Amino acid sequence: MHYDLIVIGMGLSGLMAAKTAAEMGKKVLIIGKGLGTLSIFSNTIDLLGTIPPTMKMKDGLSQWVHDHPEHPYGKVGLEKIEEALSSFNSFFPPPYTFQSKNDANSLVPTGAGTFRLTYLIPSTMMKGINLKEKKTLIIGFEGYKDFYARRLADLLNCRGITLSLSENPQTEMTAAALARRMEKPSLRDFIGAEVKKEIRDEELIGFPAVLGVNDPMGVRKDIEKKIGASIFEIPGLPPSIPGMRIFNRFKAKLIQKGGNFLSGYSVSKAIPRKNHFEKIEVFHPPVTNSYSADHFILATGRFIGGGLLADRERIVEPLFNLPVSYIGSQEEWFGKSFFAQHSIHGYGILTDASLRPIDENGKPIFENVWVAGTILSGHHCVNEKSREGIEITTGYWTARNAMKL
Amino acid sequence: MNQKTWPKTNADVCIRCANCMAVCPVSRVTPLFPGPKHAGPGAERFRKPGDPSVDKWIDLCIGCHLCDLACSSGVPISELNLMAKAKYLDEKGRPLRDWLLTHTYLFSRMASFLSIITNFLLMNRMVKWLADHLLDIDKRRELPAYQSPTFRQWFREHPPKGERKVAYFYGCYINTNEVEVGKAMVQVLEANGFEVFLPPQECCGLPMLGNGDFKGAREMGLKNVPSLLETIRSGTEMIYSSTSCGHMIRHEYNRLLNIPGSEEVAEHLFDLFEFLKNLNEKGDLKVQFIELPIKVAYFAPCHLRSLGIGLPALEILRLIPRLEIENIEADCCGLGGTFGFKREKYEISQEIGKDLKEAIDKLKPDVVLTDCEGCRMQIRHLTGLNVLHPIQILRKALKEPAG
Amino acid sequence: MNLKTEVLIIGGGATGVGIARDLSLRGIPSLLIEKGDFLSGASGRNHGLFHSGARYVVSDPEAARECITENRILRKIVPHCIEETDGLFVSLPEDDLDFRDRFIQACQEITIPAHLLSRDETLSLEPELHPDLLSSVKVPDGAIDPFELVLGNAKDAEDHGAKFLLHTEITSLLLEGNRIKSVLAKDLVGGDEYSIETSYLINATGAWADHFLKRIGLRIGVALSKGSMLITNQRFTQRVINRCRPPSDGDIIVPNHTVSILGTTSVRSEEVEQFEITPEEITLLIKETSRMIPAIEGCRFIRAYAGIRPLFQSGEKGDDRAISRGFALIDHGKRDGIKNLITITGGKLVTYRLMAEKTSDLLCQKMGVDVSCTTHIKPLPGAEKSSGLKNRLAAIGQEETLCDCELVQKAEVEAVLKEGKLKNLQDILHRTRLAKGTCQGAFCVYRLLGVLHDLGMVKVDSNKVLKGFLEERWKGIRPVLWGSALKEEELIEGIYKGIFNL
């Protein structure tokens, strides 16, 4: 089977690349295992968390791009970053949208009772940015052990209660189970009634981020009506239900647009011919299927998904064998303190401005391979709070470049 | 890089990210199943060789493989679960009901021959009540009707035509319960110039495997593979229309059951729509389609997702002019083969299916299409809609050949 | 606060707590002071080997004899702390079979049951062992849980009148003539200060023995030997695996609940508190242990740690391994003229009870009291409880678990919390199996803090506690961060630095 573009990696960068190419009318195959880190980390869209909320993102980003040419943003450029974000947003028309407050970063509360700076916030979380100004009540659920209302209340200086949802208090409930039940009116009736009993003069009610997978705004609207106060979601331990919403939306739309979605399998081999890649193989024992394309985008992420592998001496990119920009060995890659910025996180695939992987002389190694997402070198997406922004913008940019040729 | 030094074992590879927990249809609807993270790689660390099995909840794993697909690290979770299930049932003992449900192939030809009586009994309230109380086969479950003549019998009377040969593994259900699907298969292939050939075949053994009966499943595989191998070696490719049979032969025969020769068979065994898609790529799909202005909703069965070939049926169906196709955004239908027939699992099965029903209701299709007979049964049971194998729509769209 | 006691024990390791229990059963109340939690020293940082003594049967038969005797006793009095796994002494092609034969004979001479097994028999018992092995010798080694052991001893001691002051550090010792009169101590968590008058003082500080004696200008010459260990994510063998050769580095693999502990090294150290495992030690451990279990090369490690062994030299020099691992009981009356001071140091975890017995006997002699030891026959309470991995597994789905990796139930943790007296997070972690599994507490400590708030038990900023925990956890993880462990850490960093922005 031959495609215009094969995207390797099922994370947000791969999904954006596939979206971009499909919308250009190209025949795309996206192939990968898992759900990227959407279902683990992504709740909001981080663009650049180093920009203070007092500065317009555009200004801060412009300065960053200027100061950090080696950073993925430095390569993509401000104009394309804005285009990419706009493209991302086109998949999320009202009522469930991703928006910023006044085109700047805002502080949202987290499930650890802290705040984090982020840029685009889904509608179900937006009201949380007012937590410090308004009287807030936090709701937890017995049996849902990844969210503790009382701890949040103690740390955030507000009130927290835990609702009991079943006769057997020992029953555990997973995030997915809770999110599913939220989409049934019976649970919402119950929550509405219980919270109404408990609420005093609070204007804001904080819930764990489980307000349904398919129709979070419908769920929220219904509960708000029943309680009579505004509610917002608070992100917590994985799995991330808000991240799954993003994944599901991309998947549904990509399939609708005729994109080929091969989910659940990793590419086992990429077959080169001189400076050109011809095809990739997927091994699902004992069968090997191969797929060929004019262009390939590598969006396999860092270590979690196996985009990069490391032993005590080396870090490698196992599929295309692209050089990884690391120095030293395992003893040097990590700081003495957990909270230090570990040098390993800055290592990745070196590319030129169009995001083609380059050799030590700065020359592109392959004609038809492009690299998107967090596997790129030159960023510290966790400390900078730039993960989703890098994924979205580089996914968009690589597909634009690859498909123009 | 020496791949040999990378972690080999599953317990080592799990990073506890809980992706699997987010997609598991069973743990989503019942707390009785602790979920793939705990049931699979989590429990592995606690299972000592020689200890008896304590995994009472392990047979609640429906075997949908969705956890495997969602795992960021490549842990074959459903495989771990299946082996634990086999051990648990080997020790606890299997009820007669499970034997009956997994050995229907022994009775199906007789049931078909006596279809009038069989179907009367299968629909009779008294019989169903007895089956419920004596065998724990839930009386709310519609039992599939048997047809006569069987597909094989029909095929015997059917004059062969076509230049190139292709072999067909039809599977038990098509043979005795949904003959139309087999007929549609044959007609579409013949319209493309293929002569269909039926190699000697038995039940693929999936129901046994799904119930942790490795021995029984292996026996079926050992019966099937020699004849399939002979067919392959004569230069004929083979197709299946049931994604469940296909998954069993293509992957489980080799990986789980170690059947000699299965690897070679797998290389020449294709999903029907994968086969048609390959033809289309080469420009060999030579059929004219009529317009079919209806709305169909397509549901990708779990085994199809696990085959890792994408959604080839969607691609082919999109060639039919004016056909409105929606891909149903839902995972597992909830039947799980024999799972949903069991009284203790029926409600879980239906609760899982509720999500699929809601997704279908939103789309309001004229017809629902899916490649798996289990899913077809379940969707009919859930919605009462007309549910077909996609090949049946394809046949409908065929322009009648001249003469 | 002024306190008075007959007997003051310094050191909350296995020996000190064992002495408290022994004395309490003899009707002699004591006060034990420890500057950390129980098991702060070597007792809490070893590989959990329940010695049969076979390991030293050729090099140090006396120590071996002590071990097998205690082995038999402990099986009766603390069976719930011991997993009776048996051990195998494996001979690889490069090992001297003469040594093996001497080994078997030496075992027989001191009545350690030793059975020679063929290659095939060995591999059928433990399929993960190297296929080239020649033979193995089966001995009654096992795995012991030091925490259960010491905590159990402490509880029984308390029930019989002993008192414990944890997180309390001695600030000065006051002599009067040729006796110790009192000590000054400070509670490191609460800030309370104590002045404790005592008639007798037992220095059971293990590796800190000289450190402690320095306060009064004494020294007995304790050598500090660092031993490092690696913990694997999965349990490779059911039995303890030893290398059948003279004791050396990296020749032991001890199963422990869901993991295997690889050990150990022997590096002379000057430091009793600041020490860590080095990359060279890690390389050595992997290299040597993977000779016995090939799958270790390339397996995932979840933690690396080290402990300091006190070795008593008694004037001789030489390689640390040549110093007897037998213990040293020093009567400072005879040696230094301080009549009411005793030091007990050296030894092994498995001989703690014997060490406690001898110390208590000496003390009784000094006190002029004639009561015999009963710890060799009185079982610890809880000895009837059955534990085991399959029991934890069976409880899945019935009870809410806090730790998914080690299947620790919320109810279990709440019971520990309600017992009270816990001063910090590590105290809680020591008393449960939280944070001992694959993710090393990344999920369960977050949940634990939530539960603590629910119970209204938190008086400090719990995010400070969480950060402190993550830093402490990092020390054990950083040295083994490669392969799968690296994926795990990317997850953890993404959660705590990313989602939670700590």
PDB file of C-alpha atoms in Angstrom, chain A residues 1-3 27 32-36 39-40 145 171-174 176-178 180-181 183-184 214 238-239 241 244 248 251-253 255-265 282 284-289 291 304-306 309-311 314-316 318, chain B residues 1-3 5-6 15 17-19 21-24 27-29 31 34 38 67-75 247 250-252 254-255 262-263 266-267 274 277-278 281 305-311 314-315 318 326-327 329 351-352 354-355 358 362:
ATOM      1  CA  MET A   1       0.000   0.000   0.000  1.00  0.00           C
ATOM      2  CA  HIS A   2       1.394   3.347  -1.000  1.00  0.00           C
ATOM      3  CA  TYR A   3       0.641   6.656   0.654  1.00  0.00           C
ATOM      4  CA  LYS A  27      -3.446  10.134   1.250  1.00  0.00           C
ATOM      5  CA  GLY A  32       1.270   3.898  16.227  1.00  0.00           C
ATOM      6  CA  LYS A  33       0.738   2.293  19.554  1.00  0.00           C
ATOM      7  CA  GLY A  34      -1.110   3.728  22.483  1.00  0.00           C
ATOM      8  CA  LEU A  35      -2.517   7.230  22.656  1.00  0.00           C
ATOM      9  CA  GLY A  36       0.672   9.261  22.789  1.00  0.00           C
ATOM     10  CA  SER A  39      -4.046  10.194  27.867  1.00  0.00           C
ATOM     11  CA  ILE A  40      -1.282  10.638  30.424  1.00  0.00           C
ATOM     12  CA  LYS A 145      -8.532   7.243  44.724  1.00  0.00           C
ATOM     13  CA  THR A 171     -15.672  -0.211  45.836  1.00  0.00           C
ATOM     14  CA  GLU A 172     -12.959   1.305  43.728  1.00  0.00           C
ATOM     15  CA  MET A 173     -13.842   3.366  40.739  1.00  0.00           C
ATOM     16  CA  THR A 174     -11.514   4.111  37.890  1.00  0.00           C
ATOM     17  CA  ALA A 176     -12.937   5.858  33.038  1.00  0.00           C
ATOM     18  CA  ALA A 177     -15.758   4.277  35.045  1.00  0.00           C
ATOM     19  CA  LEU A 178     -16.537   7.543  36.797  1.00  0.00           C
ATOM     20  CA  ARG A 180     -18.826   7.064  31.998  1.00  0.00           C
ATOM     21  CA  ARG A 181     -21.244   7.276  34.880  1.00  0.00           C
ATOM     22  CA  GLU A 183     -22.750  10.706  31.250  1.00  0.00           C
ATOM     23  CA  LYS A 184     -25.772   9.039  32.840  1.00  0.00           C
ATOM     24  CA  ASN A 214     -18.024  12.214  24.876  1.00  0.00           C
ATOM     25  CA  PRO A 238      -3.281   9.730  34.796  1.00  0.00           C
ATOM     26  CA  PRO A 239      -5.298   8.576  32.937  1.00  0.00           C
ATOM     27  CA  ILE A 241      -9.904  12.031  30.571  1.00  0.00           C
ATOM     28  CA  MET A 244      -8.699  11.222  25.821  1.00  0.00           C
ATOM     29  CA  ASN A 248     -10.999  10.646  20.367  1.00  0.00           C
ATOM     30  CA  LYS A 251      -9.379   9.894  15.643  1.00  0.00           C
ATOM     31  CA  ALA A 252     -13.024  10.339  14.671  1.00  0.00           C
ATOM     32  CA  LYS A 253     -12.331  13.295  12.409  1.00  0.00           C
ATOM     33  CA  ILE A 255     -11.258   8.619   9.897  1.00  0.00           C
ATOM     34  CA  GLN A 256     -14.113  10.771   8.625  1.00  0.00           C
ATOM     35  CA  LYS A 257     -11.722  12.658   6.392  1.00  0.00           C
ATOM     36  CA  GLY A 258     -10.553   9.415   4.853  1.00  0.00           C
ATOM     37  CA  GLY A 259      -7.353   9.114   6.815  1.00  0.00           C
ATOM     38  CA  ASN A 260      -6.052   5.618   7.436  1.00  0.00           C
ATOM     39  CA  PHE A 261      -5.788   4.908  11.104  1.00  0.00           C
ATOM     40  CA  LEU A 262      -3.696   1.953  12.157  1.00  0.00           C
ATOM     41  CA  SER A 263      -3.769   2.046  15.877  1.00  0.00           C
ATOM     42  CA  GLY A 264      -2.209  -0.405  18.263  1.00  0.00           C
ATOM     43  CA  TYR A 265       0.985  -1.411  16.523  1.00  0.00           C
ATOM     44  CA  VAL A 282       4.841  -3.516  10.993  1.00  0.00           C
ATOM     45  CA  HIS A 284       2.430  -8.400  14.337  1.00  0.00           C
ATOM     46  CA  PRO A 285       3.706 -11.917  14.919  1.00  0.00           C
ATOM     47  CA  PRO A 286       3.995 -13.832  12.736  1.00  0.00           C
ATOM     48  CA  VAL A 287       2.889 -11.500   9.959  1.00  0.00           C
ATOM     49  CA  THR A 288       4.840  -8.559   8.571  1.00  0.00           C
ATOM     50  CA  ASN A 289       2.911  -5.911   6.675  1.00  0.00           C
ATOM     51  CA  TYR A 291       3.624   0.246   3.790  1.00  0.00           C
ATOM     52  CA  ILE A 304       7.684   6.471  27.245  1.00  0.00           C
ATOM     53  CA  GLY A 305       6.613   5.284  23.817  1.00  0.00           C
ATOM     54  CA  GLY A 306      10.032   4.020  22.797  1.00  0.00           C
ATOM     55  CA  LEU A 309      15.920   4.191  23.888  1.00  0.00           C
ATOM     56  CA  ALA A 310      18.760   4.483  26.361  1.00  0.00           C
ATOM     57  CA  ASP A 311      21.084   2.073  28.083  1.00  0.00           C
ATOM     58  CA  ARG A 314      23.986   5.434  24.592  1.00  0.00           C
ATOM     59  CA  ILE A 315      20.729   6.999  23.557  1.00  0.00           C
ATOM     60  CA  VAL A 316      19.402   5.853  20.217  1.00  0.00           C
ATOM     61  CA  PRO A 318      15.706   2.880  16.955  1.00  0.00           C
TER      62      PRO A 318
ATOM     63  CA  MET B   1      22.060  -1.493  19.387  1.00  0.00           C
ATOM     64  CA  ASN B   2      21.805  -4.904  20.919  1.00  0.00           C
ATOM     65  CA  GLN B   3      18.057  -5.405  21.212  1.00  0.00           C
ATOM     66  CA  THR B   5      19.711  -6.604  26.201  1.00  0.00           C
ATOM     67  CA  TRP B   6      16.437  -4.727  26.370  1.00  0.00           C
ATOM     68  CA  ILE B  15       5.336   1.555  33.590  1.00  0.00           C
ATOM     69  CA  CYS B  17       0.776   4.563  33.140  1.00  0.00           C
ATOM     70  CA  ALA B  18      -2.836   3.324  33.294  1.00  0.00           C
ATOM     71  CA  ASN B  19      -3.538   3.840  29.575  1.00  0.00           C
ATOM     72  CA  MET B  21      -7.359   1.280  32.430  1.00  0.00           C
ATOM     73  CA  ALA B  22      -8.697   4.132  30.334  1.00  0.00           C
ATOM     74  CA  VAL B  23      -9.795   1.832  27.501  1.00  0.00           C
ATOM     75  CA  CYS B  24     -10.870  -1.389  29.215  1.00  0.00           C
ATOM     76  CA  SER B  27     -13.515  -2.278  34.262  1.00  0.00           C
ATOM     77  CA  ARG B  28     -15.393   0.732  32.934  1.00  0.00           C
ATOM     78  CA  VAL B  29     -18.725  -0.870  33.769  1.00  0.00           C
ATOM     79  CA  PRO B  31     -15.727  -2.853  39.773  1.00  0.00           C
ATOM     80  CA  PRO B  34      -9.894  -4.835  38.688  1.00  0.00           C
ATOM     81  CA  HIS B  38      -3.838  -5.047  37.925  1.00  0.00           C
ATOM     82  CA  CYS B  67      -5.566  -2.812  26.424  1.00  0.00           C
ATOM     83  CA  ASP B  68      -2.805  -4.276  24.231  1.00  0.00           C
ATOM     84  CA  LEU B  69      -3.419  -1.614  21.620  1.00  0.00           C
ATOM     85  CA  ALA B  70      -3.444   1.202  24.150  1.00  0.00           C
ATOM     86  CA  CYS B  71      -0.338   0.088  26.028  1.00  0.00           C
ATOM     87  CA  SER B  72       2.481   2.538  25.508  1.00  0.00           C
ATOM     88  CA  SER B  73       5.090  -0.077  26.370  1.00  0.00           C
ATOM     89  CA  GLY B  74       4.004  -3.154  24.459  1.00  0.00           C
ATOM     90  CA  VAL B  75       2.869  -5.345  27.339  1.00  0.00           C
ATOM     91  CA  HIS B 247      -7.334 -13.320  14.147  1.00  0.00           C
ATOM     92  CA  ARG B 250      -3.288 -15.542  11.757  1.00  0.00           C
ATOM     93  CA  HIS B 251      -1.938 -14.716  15.198  1.00  0.00           C
ATOM     94  CA  GLU B 252      -2.991 -17.016  17.968  1.00  0.00           C
ATOM     95  CA  ASN B 254       1.414 -19.162  16.011  1.00  0.00           C
ATOM     96  CA  ARG B 255       2.000 -16.974  19.035  1.00  0.00           C
ATOM     97  CA  SER B 262       0.908 -21.753  11.141  1.00  0.00           C
ATOM     98  CA  GLU B 263       3.448 -19.085  10.336  1.00  0.00           C
ATOM     99  CA  ALA B 266      -0.531 -16.642   8.271  1.00  0.00           C
ATOM    100  CA  GLU B 267       1.568 -15.137   5.520  1.00  0.00           C
ATOM    101  CA  GLU B 274      -7.718  -6.399   3.025  1.00  0.00           C
ATOM    102  CA  LYS B 277      -8.055  -3.353  -0.893  1.00  0.00           C
ATOM    103  CA  ASN B 278      -4.886  -4.942  -2.245  1.00  0.00           C
ATOM    104  CA  GLU B 281      -4.355  -0.737  -5.103  1.00  0.00           C
ATOM    105  CA  ARG B 305      -8.541  -3.690  15.529  1.00  0.00           C
ATOM    106  CA  SER B 306      -6.216  -6.276  16.962  1.00  0.00           C
ATOM    107  CA  LEU B 307      -5.287  -7.587  13.514  1.00  0.00           C
ATOM    108  CA  GLY B 308      -3.492  -4.318  12.909  1.00  0.00           C
ATOM    109  CA  ILE B 309      -4.594  -3.862   9.327  1.00  0.00           C
ATOM    110  CA  GLY B 310      -6.543  -0.660   9.862  1.00  0.00           C
ATOM    111  CA  LEU B 311     -10.147  -0.445   8.631  1.00  0.00           C
ATOM    112  CA  LEU B 314     -14.301   1.517   5.169  1.00  0.00           C
ATOM    113  CA  GLU B 315     -11.935   2.174   2.318  1.00  0.00           C
ATOM    114  CA  ARG B 318     -16.239   4.447   0.192  1.00  0.00           C
ATOM    115  CA  GLU B 326     -20.210   6.696   9.320  1.00  0.00           C
ATOM    116  CA  ASN B 327     -17.620   4.965  11.449  1.00  0.00           C
ATOM    117  CA  GLU B 329     -17.180   5.822  17.596  1.00  0.00           C
ATOM    118  CA  GLU B 351     -23.787  -2.610  30.075  1.00  0.00           C
ATOM    119  CA  ILE B 352     -20.726  -2.518  27.816  1.00  0.00           C
ATOM    120  CA  LYS B 354     -25.030   0.276  26.005  1.00  0.00           C
ATOM    121  CA  ASP B 355     -22.273   2.664  24.943  1.00  0.00           C
ATOM    122  CA  GLU B 358     -25.962   5.077  22.236  1.00  0.00           C
ATOM    123  CA  LYS B 362     -26.997   9.097  17.515  1.00  0.00           C
TER     124      LYS B 362
END
